XYZ file of C-alpha atoms in Angstrom:
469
model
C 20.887 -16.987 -10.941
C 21.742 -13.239 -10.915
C 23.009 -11.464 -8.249
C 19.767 -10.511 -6.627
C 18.564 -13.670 -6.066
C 22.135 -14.355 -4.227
C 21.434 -11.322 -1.966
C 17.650 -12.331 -0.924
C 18.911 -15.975 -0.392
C 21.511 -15.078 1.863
C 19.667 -12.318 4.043
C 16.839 -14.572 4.376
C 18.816 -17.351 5.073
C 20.976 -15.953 7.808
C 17.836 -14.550 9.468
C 16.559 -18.219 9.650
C 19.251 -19.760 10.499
C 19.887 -17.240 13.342
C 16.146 -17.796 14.561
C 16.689 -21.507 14.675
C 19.738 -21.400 16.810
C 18.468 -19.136 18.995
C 15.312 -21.437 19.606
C 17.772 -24.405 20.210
C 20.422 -22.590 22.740
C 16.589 -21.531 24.167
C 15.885 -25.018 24.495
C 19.096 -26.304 25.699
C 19.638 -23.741 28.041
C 15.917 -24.251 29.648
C 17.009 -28.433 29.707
C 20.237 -27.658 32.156
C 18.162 -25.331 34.548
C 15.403 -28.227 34.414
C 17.619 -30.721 35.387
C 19.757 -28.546 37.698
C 16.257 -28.197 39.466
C 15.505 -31.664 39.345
C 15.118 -33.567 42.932
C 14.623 -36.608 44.319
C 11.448 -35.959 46.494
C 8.031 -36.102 45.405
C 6.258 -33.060 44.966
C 3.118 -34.019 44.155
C -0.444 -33.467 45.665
C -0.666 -37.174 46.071
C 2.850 -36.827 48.124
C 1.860 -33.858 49.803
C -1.727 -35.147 51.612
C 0.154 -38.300 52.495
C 2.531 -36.471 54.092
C 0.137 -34.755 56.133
C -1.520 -37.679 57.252
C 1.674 -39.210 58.183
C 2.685 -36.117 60.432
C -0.555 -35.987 61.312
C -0.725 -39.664 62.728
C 2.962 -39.366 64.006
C 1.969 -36.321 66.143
C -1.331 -38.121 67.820
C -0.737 -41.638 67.988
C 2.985 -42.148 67.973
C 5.579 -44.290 66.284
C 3.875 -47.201 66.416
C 0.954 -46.095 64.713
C 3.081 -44.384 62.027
C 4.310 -48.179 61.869
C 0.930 -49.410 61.519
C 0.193 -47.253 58.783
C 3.574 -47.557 56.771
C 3.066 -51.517 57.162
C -0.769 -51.653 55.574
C 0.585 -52.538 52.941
C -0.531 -49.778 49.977
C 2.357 -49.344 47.859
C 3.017 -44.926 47.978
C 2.713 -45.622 51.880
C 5.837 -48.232 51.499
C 7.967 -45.406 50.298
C 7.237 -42.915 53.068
C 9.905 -42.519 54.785
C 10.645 -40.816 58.928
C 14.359 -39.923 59.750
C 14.664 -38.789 63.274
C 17.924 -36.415 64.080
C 20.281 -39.676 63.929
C 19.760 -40.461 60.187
C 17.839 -43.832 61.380
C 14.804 -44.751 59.763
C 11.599 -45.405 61.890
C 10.718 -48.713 59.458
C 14.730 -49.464 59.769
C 15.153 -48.646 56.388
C 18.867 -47.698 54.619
C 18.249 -44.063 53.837
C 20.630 -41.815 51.670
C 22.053 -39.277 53.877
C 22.156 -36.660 50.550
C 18.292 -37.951 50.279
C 17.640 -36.827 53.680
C 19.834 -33.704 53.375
C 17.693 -32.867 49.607
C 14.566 -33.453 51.922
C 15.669 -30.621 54.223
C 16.807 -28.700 51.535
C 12.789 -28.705 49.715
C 11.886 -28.187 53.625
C 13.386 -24.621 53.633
C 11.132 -23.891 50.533
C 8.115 -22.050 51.550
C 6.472 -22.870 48.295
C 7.242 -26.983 48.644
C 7.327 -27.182 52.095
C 3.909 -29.473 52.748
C 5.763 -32.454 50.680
C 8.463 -32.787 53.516
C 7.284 -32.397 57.496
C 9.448 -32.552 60.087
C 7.218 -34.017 63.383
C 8.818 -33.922 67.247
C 7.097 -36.927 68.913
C 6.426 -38.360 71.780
C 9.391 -40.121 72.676
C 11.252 -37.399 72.443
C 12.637 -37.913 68.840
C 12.039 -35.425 66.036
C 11.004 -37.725 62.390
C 11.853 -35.871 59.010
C 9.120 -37.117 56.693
C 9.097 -37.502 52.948
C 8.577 -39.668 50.136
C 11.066 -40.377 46.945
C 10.156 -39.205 43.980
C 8.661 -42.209 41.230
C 10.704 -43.374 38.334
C 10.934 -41.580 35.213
C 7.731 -41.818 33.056
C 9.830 -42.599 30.321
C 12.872 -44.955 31.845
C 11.652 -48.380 31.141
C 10.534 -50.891 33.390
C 13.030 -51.825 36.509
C 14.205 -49.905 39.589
C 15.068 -46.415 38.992
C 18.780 -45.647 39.474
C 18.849 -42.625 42.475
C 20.271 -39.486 41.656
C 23.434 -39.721 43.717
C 24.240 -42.972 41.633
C 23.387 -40.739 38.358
C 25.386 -37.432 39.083
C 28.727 -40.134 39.595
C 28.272 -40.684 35.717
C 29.324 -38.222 33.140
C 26.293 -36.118 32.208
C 25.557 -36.302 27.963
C 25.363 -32.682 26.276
C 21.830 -32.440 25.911
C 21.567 -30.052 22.445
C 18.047 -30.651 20.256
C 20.490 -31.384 16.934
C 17.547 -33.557 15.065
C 15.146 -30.641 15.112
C 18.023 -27.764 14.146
C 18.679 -30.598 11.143
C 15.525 -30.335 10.197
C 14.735 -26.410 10.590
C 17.992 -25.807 8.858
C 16.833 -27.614 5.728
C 13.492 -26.235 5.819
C 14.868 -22.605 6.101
C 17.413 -23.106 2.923
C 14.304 -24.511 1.110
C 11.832 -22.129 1.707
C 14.942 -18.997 1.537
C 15.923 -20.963 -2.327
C 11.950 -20.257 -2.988
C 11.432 -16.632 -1.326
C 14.809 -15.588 -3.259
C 13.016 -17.179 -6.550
C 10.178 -15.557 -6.488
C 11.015 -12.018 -5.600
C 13.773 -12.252 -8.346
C 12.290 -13.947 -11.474
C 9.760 -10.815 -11.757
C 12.865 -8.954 -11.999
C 14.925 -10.689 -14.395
C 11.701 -10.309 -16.583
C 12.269 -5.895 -16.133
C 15.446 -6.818 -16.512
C 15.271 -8.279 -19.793
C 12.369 -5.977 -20.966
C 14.799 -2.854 -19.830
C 17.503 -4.192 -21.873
C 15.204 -5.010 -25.047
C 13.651 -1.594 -24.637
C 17.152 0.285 -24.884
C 18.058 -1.499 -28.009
C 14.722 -0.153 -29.512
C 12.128 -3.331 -29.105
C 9.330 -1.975 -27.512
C 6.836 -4.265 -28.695
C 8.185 -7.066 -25.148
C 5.282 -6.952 -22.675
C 5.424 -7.905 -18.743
C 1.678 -8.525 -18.119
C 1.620 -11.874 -19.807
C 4.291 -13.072 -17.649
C 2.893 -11.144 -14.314
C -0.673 -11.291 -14.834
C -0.733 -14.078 -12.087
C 0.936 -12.112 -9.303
C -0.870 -8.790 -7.547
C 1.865 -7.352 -5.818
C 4.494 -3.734 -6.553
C 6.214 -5.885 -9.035
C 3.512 -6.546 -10.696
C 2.703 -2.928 -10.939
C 5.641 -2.276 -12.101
C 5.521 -4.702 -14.991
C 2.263 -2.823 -15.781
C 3.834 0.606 -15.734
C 6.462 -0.313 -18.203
C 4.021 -1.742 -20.354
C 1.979 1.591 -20.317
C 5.201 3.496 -20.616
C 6.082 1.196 -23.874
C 2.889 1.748 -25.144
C 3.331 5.412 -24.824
C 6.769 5.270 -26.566
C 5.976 2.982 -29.262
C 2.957 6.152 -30.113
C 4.764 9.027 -29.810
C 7.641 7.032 -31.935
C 5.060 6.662 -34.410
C 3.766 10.404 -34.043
C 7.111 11.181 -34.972
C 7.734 9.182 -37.810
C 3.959 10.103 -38.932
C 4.276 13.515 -38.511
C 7.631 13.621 -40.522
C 6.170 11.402 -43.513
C 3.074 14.431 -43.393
C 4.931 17.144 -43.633
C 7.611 16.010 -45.947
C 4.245 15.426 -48.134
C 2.638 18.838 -47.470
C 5.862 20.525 -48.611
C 6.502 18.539 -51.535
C 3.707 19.516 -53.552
C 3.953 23.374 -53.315
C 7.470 23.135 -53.760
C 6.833 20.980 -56.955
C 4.087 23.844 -57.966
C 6.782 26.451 -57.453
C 9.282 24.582 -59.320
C 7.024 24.390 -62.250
C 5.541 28.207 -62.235
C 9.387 29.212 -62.010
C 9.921 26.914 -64.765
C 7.082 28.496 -66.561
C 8.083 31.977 -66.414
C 11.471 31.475 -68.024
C 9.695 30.655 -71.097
C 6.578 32.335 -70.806
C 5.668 35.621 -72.519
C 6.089 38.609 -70.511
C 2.291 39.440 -70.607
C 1.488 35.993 -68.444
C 4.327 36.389 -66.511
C 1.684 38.562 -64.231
C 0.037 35.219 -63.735
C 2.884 32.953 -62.618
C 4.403 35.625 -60.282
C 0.709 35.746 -58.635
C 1.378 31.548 -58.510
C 4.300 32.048 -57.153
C 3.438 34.809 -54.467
C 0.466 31.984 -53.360
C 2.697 29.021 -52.959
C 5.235 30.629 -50.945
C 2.559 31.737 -48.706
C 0.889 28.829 -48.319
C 4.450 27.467 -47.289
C 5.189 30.254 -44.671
C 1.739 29.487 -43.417
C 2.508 25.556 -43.034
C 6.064 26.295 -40.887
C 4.468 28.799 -38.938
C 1.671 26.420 -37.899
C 4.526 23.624 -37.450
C 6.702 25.870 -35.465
C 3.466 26.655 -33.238
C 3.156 22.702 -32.626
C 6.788 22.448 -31.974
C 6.518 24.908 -29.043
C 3.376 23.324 -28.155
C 4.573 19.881 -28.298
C 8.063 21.337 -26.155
C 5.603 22.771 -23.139
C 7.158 26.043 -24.048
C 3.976 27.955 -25.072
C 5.143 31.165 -23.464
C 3.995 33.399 -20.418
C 0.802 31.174 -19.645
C 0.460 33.682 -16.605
C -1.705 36.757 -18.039
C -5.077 37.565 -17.319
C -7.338 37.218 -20.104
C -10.246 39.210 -20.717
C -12.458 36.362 -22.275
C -15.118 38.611 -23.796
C -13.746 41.324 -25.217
C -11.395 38.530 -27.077
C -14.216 36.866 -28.217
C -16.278 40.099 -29.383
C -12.768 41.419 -31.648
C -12.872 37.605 -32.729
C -16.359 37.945 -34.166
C -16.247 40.904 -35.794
C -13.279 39.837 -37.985
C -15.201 36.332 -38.866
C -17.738 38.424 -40.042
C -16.259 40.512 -42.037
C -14.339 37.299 -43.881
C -18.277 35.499 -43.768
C -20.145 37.842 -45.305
C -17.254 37.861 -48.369
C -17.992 34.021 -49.275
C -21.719 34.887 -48.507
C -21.965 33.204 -44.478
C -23.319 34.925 -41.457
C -21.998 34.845 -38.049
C -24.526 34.597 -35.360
C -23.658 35.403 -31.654
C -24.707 35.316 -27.922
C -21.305 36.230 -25.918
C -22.129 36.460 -22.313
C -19.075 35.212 -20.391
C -17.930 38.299 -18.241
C -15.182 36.081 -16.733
C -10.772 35.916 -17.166
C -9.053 33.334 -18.162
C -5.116 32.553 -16.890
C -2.795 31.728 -19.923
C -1.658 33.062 -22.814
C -4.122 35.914 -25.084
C -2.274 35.159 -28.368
C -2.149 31.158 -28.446
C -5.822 31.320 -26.659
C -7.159 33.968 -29.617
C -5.574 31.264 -32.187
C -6.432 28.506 -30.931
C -10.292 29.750 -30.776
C -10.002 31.527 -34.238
C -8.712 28.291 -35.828
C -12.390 26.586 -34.976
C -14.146 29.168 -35.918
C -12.556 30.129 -39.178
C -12.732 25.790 -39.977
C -16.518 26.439 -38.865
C -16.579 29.317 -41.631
C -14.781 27.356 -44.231
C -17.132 24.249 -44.086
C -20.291 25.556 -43.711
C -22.692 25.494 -46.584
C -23.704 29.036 -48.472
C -26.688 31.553 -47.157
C -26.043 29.827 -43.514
C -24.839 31.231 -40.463
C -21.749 29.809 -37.937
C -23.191 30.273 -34.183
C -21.233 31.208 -31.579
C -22.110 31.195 -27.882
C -21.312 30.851 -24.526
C -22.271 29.771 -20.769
C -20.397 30.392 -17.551
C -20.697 27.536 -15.160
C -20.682 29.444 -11.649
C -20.826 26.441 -9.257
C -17.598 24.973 -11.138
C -15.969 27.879 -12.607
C -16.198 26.719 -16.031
C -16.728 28.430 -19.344
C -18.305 26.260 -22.121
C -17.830 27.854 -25.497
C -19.725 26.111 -28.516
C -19.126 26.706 -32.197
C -21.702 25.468 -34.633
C -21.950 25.564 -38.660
C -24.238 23.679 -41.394
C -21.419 21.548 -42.858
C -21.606 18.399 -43.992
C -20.147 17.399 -40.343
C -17.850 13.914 -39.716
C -18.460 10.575 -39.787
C -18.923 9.352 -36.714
C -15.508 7.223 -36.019
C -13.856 10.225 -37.334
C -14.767 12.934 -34.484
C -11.809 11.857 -32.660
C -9.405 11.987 -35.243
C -10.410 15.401 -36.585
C -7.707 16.909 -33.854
C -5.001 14.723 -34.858
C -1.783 15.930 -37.025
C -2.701 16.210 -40.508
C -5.796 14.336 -40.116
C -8.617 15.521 -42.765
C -12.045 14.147 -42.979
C -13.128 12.421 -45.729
C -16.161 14.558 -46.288
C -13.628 17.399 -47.089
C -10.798 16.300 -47.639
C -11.148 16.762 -51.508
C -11.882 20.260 -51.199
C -10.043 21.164 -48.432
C -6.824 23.701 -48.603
C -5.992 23.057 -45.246
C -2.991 20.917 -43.584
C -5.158 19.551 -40.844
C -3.285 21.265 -38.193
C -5.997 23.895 -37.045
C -7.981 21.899 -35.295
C -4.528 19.593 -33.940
C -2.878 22.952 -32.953
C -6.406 24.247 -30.739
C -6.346 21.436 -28.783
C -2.834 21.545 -27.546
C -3.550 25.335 -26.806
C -6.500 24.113 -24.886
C -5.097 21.373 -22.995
C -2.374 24.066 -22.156
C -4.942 26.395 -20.659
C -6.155 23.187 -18.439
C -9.311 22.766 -20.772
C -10.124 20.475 -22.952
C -11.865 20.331 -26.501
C -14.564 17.896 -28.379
C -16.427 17.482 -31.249
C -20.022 16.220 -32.090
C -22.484 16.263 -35.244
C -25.759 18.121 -34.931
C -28.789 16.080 -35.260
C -30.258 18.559 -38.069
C -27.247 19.157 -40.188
C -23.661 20.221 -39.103
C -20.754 19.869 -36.705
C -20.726 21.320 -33.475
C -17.752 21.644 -31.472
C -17.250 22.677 -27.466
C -14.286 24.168 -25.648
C -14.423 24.191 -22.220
C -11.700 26.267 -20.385
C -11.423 27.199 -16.088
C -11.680 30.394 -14.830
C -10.574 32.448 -12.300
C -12.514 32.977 -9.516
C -11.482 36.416 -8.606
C -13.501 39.797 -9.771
C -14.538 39.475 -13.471
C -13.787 41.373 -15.791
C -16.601 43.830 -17.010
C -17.332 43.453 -20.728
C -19.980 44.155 -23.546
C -22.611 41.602 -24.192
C -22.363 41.455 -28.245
C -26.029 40.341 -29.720
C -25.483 40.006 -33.662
């Protein structure tokens, strides 16, 4: 048992086993003013009308037909008793004098004072009635032993120790099992936490807390989702440095060999293997670029993500430079820009991010076809939905998620592809920055179309051309 489990026992345990004493000394203490208020007359309704008949028949007819009716014989009226002023009994009875003096005592009472009358009669005598009280309910057959008799003995400590016993044992039981089960959830994140450090991420908590439904639980489920989330971005890592340790190892091999080449070449092809030379290296400077982009990207250090972007005139530059670079491979460009709107973020990771899905849309599609390019400004949610379409040979359908993934490259073009499949990986980072997001479909008639939709601010436009091409 840890230390935890110590803690809840003992807190919950004190608080129990100060509620159960405090009911007891509750008890107890309520027993001693019971039996401090405990008398020897009867109090009861019974009592009470007899008592009023007595006085009653005292007052009209006199002793002797308080006699009469004492001496009929019905057992309650045996026990009524009438003490004149001399302690003397009208039946001739022994009386207690601290009976009679108890009897005057409930006769002060307002609130008991029809249980005990006190009647002048005739004869000039004044009678104190009232009636003992029965035996206890619960003392056992024989004469009950009067008070006076009782208070002469030592009184027993009356303390309710059989039910503190048992309360006792059922708060340690029930404090062992509340302690248990707050603290075995935790041992469990505990263990996990421990595991986790060392570098095991693969330990799960909702196997051993799928039956509970409570913030421990919850927790259990968050560190599973925050494993999960480690184990991928471990795996990102280790993916992304097996990729590019790949995508530099070939041009460097290429260099290695046109270097090697133009040691022994003649010096009219060494023209040639400079040219090779110049290519690789570029290619190279283009693939740590692109990697130092995604390390800023991945860092949430993209820049001044604060200036206000003038979407159109962006897009219209954008165009006109795709064109130019279409119309050398023989592709067309085809554009409605509408979308007189600003956009808060950053113009040169925006611009790239954009230009990397177009110029991918440029690359892929197929010869004597046009890439569209269009937009829509959603008013009601200030939205701007930007769609890119080309006549490529598109991606398979379990693929269209992938396609923005590090290094990823599609099947359909992966053999003649000179890409790194970080375009597309790089735009949607930019995009996600910008609070948008990006996605991919294939056309039904041929192609790949892909959306980017990005907020705007809803402050005064800005004021651009509409570019029709």
């Amino acid at each position: 048992m840890g230390r935890l489990f110590w803690k809840f026992f003992f807190f919950i345990a004190i608080a129990q086993i100060t509620a159960t004493f405090g009911v007891g000394v509750l008890f107890w203490v309520e027993n001693l003013e019971r039996n401090s208020r405990s008398t020897e007359i009867d109090l009861s309704p019974p009592a009470s009308f007899m008592i009023r008949s007595a006085a009653a028949t005292l007052q009209f007819g006199g002793t002797e037909a308080l006699r009469s009716l004492i001496n009929e014989g019905r057992e309650h009226r045996l026990k009524l008793y009438a003490v004149d002023e001399n302690m003397n009994d009208l039946m001739g009875r022994e009386v207690s004098p601290k009976l009679v003096e108890e009897a005057r005592a409930v006769l002060r009472t307002e609130k008991e004072r029809r249980v005990v009358e006190l009647v002048k009669a005739a004869n000039g005598h004044s009678y104190l009635l009232f009636i003992p009280a029965p035996p206890d309910e619960f003392a056992g057959p024989g004469p009950r032993e009067p008070r006076h008799m009782r208070e002469r003995r030592p009184q027993p400590l009356f303390f309710p120790s059989m039910p503190i016993v048992v309360a006792l044992a059922a708060s340690m039981v029930f404090a062992l099992l509340l302690a248990w089960y707050f603290s075995y959830p935790i041992r469990h994140l505990k263990n996990a936490f421990t595991q986790a450090a060392s570098g095991n991420l693969d330990l799960q908590l909702e196997p051993v807390m799928s039956s509970r439904s409570d913030e421990l639980a919850d927790l259990g489920r968050d560190f599973d989702a925050m494993t999960a989330k480690l184990r991928t971005l471990m795996e990102s890592q280790r993916r992304l440095l097996h990729d590019v340790s790949h995508e530099l190892r070939s041009p460097i091999a290429r260099l290695q060999v046109a270097i090697g080449l133009a040691r022994v070449q003649d010096k009219d092809k060494l023209d040639i293997t400079l040219e090779r030379i110049e290519r690789e290296s570029m290619r190279m400077d283009k693939l740590v670029g692109e990697l130092l982009t995604l390390s800023r990207l991945e860092a949430d250090v993209p820049g001044s993500m604060e200036e206000n972007i003038a979407i159109q005139p962006m897009l219209a530059d954008m165009v006109n430079d795709a064109s130019f670079e279409a119309g050398a491979n023989g592709k067309q460009i085809e554009s409605r820009i509408d979308c007189a709107v600003e956009i808060k973020g950053n113009p040169e990771l925006l611009y790239r991010a954009i230009e990397n899905v177009l110029r991918n849309a440029i690359k892929h599609t197929a010869p004597d076809t046009a890439v569209q390019i269009h937009t829509q400004v959603d008013e009601a949610n200030k939205l701007l939905n930007l769609s890119i379409l080309d006549r490529g040979p598109g991606v398979p359908e379990n693929e269209l998620d992938s396609i923005f993934e590090l290094f990823f490259r599609s099947s359909r073009t992966k053999s003649n592809s000179s890409g790194h499949g970080l375009g597309l990986s790089i735009a949607r980072r930019i995009i996600e920055a910008h609070n948008g997001y990006i996605r991919a479909a294939n056309r039904s008639d041929g192609g790949l179309r892909v959306d980017i939709t990005l907020p705007f601010m809803a402050d005064e436009p800005a004021r651009g051309q509409t570019l029709d091409a």
